[in-house]
Short mmCIF file of C-alpha atoms in Angstrom, two decimals:
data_model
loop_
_atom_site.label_atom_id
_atom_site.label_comp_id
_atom_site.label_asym_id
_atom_site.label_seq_id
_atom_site.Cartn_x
_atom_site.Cartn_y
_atom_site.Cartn_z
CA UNK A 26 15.28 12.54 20.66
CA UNK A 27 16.09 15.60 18.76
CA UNK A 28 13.91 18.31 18.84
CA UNK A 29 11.47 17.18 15.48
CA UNK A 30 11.69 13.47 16.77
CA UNK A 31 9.87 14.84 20.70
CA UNK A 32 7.39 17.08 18.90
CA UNK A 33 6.19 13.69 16.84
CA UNK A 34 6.30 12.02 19.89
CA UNK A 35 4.13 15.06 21.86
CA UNK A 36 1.96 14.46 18.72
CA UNK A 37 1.48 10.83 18.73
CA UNK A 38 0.80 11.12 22.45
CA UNK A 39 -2.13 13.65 21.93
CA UNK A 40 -3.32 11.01 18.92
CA UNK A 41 -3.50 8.29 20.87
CA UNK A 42 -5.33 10.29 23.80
CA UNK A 43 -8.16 11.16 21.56
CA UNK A 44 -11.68 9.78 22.11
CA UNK A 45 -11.65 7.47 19.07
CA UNK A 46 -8.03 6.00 20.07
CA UNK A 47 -9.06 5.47 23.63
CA UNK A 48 -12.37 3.81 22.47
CA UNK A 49 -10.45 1.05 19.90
CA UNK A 50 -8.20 0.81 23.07
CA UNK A 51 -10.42 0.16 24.89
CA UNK A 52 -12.65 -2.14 23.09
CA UNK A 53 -12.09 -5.60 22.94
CA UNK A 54 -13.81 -6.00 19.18
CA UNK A 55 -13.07 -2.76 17.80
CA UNK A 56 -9.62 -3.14 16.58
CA UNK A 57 -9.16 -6.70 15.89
CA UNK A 58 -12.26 -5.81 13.07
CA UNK A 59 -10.43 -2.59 12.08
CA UNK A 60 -7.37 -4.98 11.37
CA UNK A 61 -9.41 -7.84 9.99
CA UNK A 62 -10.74 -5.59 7.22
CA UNK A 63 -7.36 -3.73 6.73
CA UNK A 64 -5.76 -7.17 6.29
CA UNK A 65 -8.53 -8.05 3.58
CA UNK A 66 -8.25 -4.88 1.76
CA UNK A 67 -4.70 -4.86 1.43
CA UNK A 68 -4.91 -8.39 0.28
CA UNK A 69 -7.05 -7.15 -2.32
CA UNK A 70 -4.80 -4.04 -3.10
CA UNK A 71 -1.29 -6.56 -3.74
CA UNK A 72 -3.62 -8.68 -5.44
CA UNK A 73 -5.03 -6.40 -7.92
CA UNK A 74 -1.58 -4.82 -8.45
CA UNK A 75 0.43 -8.28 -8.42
CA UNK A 76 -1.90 -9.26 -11.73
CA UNK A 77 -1.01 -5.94 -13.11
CA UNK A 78 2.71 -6.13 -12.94
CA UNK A 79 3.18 -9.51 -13.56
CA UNK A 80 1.10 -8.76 -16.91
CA UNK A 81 3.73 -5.91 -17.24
CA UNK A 82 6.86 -8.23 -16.68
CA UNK A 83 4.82 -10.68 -19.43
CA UNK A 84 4.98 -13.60 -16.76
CA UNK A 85 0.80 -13.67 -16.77
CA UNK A 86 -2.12 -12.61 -18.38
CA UNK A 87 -0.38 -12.15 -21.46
CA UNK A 88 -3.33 -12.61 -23.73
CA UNK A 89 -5.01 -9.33 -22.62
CA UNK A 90 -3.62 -5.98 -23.16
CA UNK A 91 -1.99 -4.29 -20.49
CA UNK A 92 -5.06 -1.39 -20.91
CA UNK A 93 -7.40 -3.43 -20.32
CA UNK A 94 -6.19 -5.48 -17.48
CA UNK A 95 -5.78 -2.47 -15.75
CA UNK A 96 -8.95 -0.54 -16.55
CA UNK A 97 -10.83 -3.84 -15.01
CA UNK A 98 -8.35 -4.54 -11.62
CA UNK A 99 -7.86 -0.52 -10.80
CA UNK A 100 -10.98 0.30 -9.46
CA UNK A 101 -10.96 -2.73 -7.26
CA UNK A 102 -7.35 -1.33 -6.26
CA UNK A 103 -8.06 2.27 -5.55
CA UNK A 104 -11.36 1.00 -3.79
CA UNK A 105 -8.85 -1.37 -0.99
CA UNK A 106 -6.49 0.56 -0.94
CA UNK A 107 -9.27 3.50 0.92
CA UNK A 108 -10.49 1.17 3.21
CA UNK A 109 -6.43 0.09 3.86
CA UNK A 110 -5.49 3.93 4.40
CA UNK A 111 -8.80 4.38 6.78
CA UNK A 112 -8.63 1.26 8.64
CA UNK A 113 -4.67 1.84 8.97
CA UNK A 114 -5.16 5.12 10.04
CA UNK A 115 -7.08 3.56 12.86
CA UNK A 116 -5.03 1.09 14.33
CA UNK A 117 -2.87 3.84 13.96
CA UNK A 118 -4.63 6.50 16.14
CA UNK A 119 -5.05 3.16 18.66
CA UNK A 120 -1.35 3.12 19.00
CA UNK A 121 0.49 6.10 17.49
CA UNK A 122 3.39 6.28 20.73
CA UNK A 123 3.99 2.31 19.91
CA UNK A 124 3.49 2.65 16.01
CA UNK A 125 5.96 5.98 16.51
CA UNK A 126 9.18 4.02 17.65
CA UNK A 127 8.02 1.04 15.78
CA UNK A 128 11.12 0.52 13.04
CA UNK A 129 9.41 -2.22 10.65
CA UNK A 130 5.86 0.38 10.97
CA UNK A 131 8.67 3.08 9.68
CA UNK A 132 9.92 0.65 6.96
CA UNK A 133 6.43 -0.04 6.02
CA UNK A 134 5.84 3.62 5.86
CA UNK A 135 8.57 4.46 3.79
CA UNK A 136 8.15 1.63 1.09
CA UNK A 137 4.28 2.76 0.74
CA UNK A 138 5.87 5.92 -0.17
CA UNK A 139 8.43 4.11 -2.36
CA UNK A 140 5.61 2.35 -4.13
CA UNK A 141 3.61 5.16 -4.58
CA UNK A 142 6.53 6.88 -6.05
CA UNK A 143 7.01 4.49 -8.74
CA UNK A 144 3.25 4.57 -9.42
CA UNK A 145 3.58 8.30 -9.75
CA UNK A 146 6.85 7.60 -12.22
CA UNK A 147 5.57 4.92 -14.31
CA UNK A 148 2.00 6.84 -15.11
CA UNK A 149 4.30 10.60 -16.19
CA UNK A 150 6.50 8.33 -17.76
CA UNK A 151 6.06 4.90 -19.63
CA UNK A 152 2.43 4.73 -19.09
CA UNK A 153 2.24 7.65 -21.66
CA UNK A 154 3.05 5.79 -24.41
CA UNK A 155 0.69 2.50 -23.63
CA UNK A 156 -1.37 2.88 -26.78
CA UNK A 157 2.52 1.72 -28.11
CA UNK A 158 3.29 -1.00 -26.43
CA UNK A 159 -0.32 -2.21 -25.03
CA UNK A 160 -0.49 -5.68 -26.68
CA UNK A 161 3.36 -6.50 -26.62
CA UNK A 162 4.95 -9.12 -24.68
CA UNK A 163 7.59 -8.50 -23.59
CA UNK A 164 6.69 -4.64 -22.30
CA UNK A 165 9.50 -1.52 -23.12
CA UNK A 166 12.39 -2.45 -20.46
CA UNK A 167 11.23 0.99 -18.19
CA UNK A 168 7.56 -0.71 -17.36
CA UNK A 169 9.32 -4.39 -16.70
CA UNK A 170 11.68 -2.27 -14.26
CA UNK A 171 8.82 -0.04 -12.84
CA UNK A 172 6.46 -3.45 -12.32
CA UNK A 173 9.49 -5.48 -11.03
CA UNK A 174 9.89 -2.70 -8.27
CA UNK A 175 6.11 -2.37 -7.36
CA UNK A 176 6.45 -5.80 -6.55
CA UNK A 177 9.36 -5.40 -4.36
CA UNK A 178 7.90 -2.54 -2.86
CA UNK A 179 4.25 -4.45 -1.78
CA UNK A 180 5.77 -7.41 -0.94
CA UNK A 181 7.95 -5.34 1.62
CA UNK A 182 4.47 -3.32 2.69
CA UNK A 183 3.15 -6.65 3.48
CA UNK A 184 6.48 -8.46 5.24
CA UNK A 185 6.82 -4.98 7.10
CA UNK A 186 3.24 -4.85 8.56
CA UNK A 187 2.90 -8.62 9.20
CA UNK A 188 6.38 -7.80 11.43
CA UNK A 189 4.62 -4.43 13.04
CA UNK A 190 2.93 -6.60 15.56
CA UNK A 191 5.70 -8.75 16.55
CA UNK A 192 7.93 -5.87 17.59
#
């Protein structure tokens, strides 16, 4: 390991000897609740934001305006995706050395970032001029594009952190 990689690793070692990690270790109902309600919450996160961007691609929902849609499924997004970060965090602190040299946790990682990326993009950028294109079907090319990759990129969050636990 170079010398960044062993101070993660000194790190993740310290996390995982903390007296939370060592008590979800340690438990036998602890975690598998921590990753019961992580699983629901994300469900509810890619849920909320699948019905969103397939609104934006025009393939659903194409009756309501794209403002509205999202004024009614955000808050039940932002709300999972809390609980997702906290209980992750968890199960994370449970098992940082494993989680550490884990490659699909690191994939999962980076496309969270990915996603959050485009989220970040979209909202500066084509999300500025909704009041234009609210109602229309199909959306400016840019959201289509930005909605086609949030898809990509939650689909891969899920696929990667279903495949965390078998590797």
């Amino acid at each position: 390991m170079s010398g960044g990689g062993t101070m993660l690793f000194q790190v993740a070692t310290w996390i995982e000897a903390t007296p939370l990690a060592v008590k979800i270790t340690e438990s036998e109902w602890i975690f598998p609740t921590i990753e019961t309600i992580h699983v629901l919450a994300l469900t509810l996160v890619v849920g909320s934001i699948a019905m969103l961007d397939l609104r934006l691609l025009g393939i659903s929902t194409r009756t309501m305006g794209a403002m509205q849609l999202s004024d009614e499924v955000l808050p039940w997004t932002w709300t999972a995706f809390i609980v997702a970060a906290i209980t992750g965090s968890l199960m994370f602190v449970s098992a940082a050395t494993k989680y550490y040299a884990n490659v699909p946790f690191r994939i999962k990682m980076v496309l969270l970032a990915l996603a959050g990326a485009n989220m970040l993009i979209f909202h500066r950028g084509a999300w500025r001029q909704v009041h234009e294109w609210n109602e229309r079907v199909p959306t400016p090319r840019g959201v289509r594009i930005a909605a086609g990759l949030s898809l990509v990129f939650w689909i891969g969050v899920v696929v990667a952190g279903r495949w965390v636990g078998f590797v």
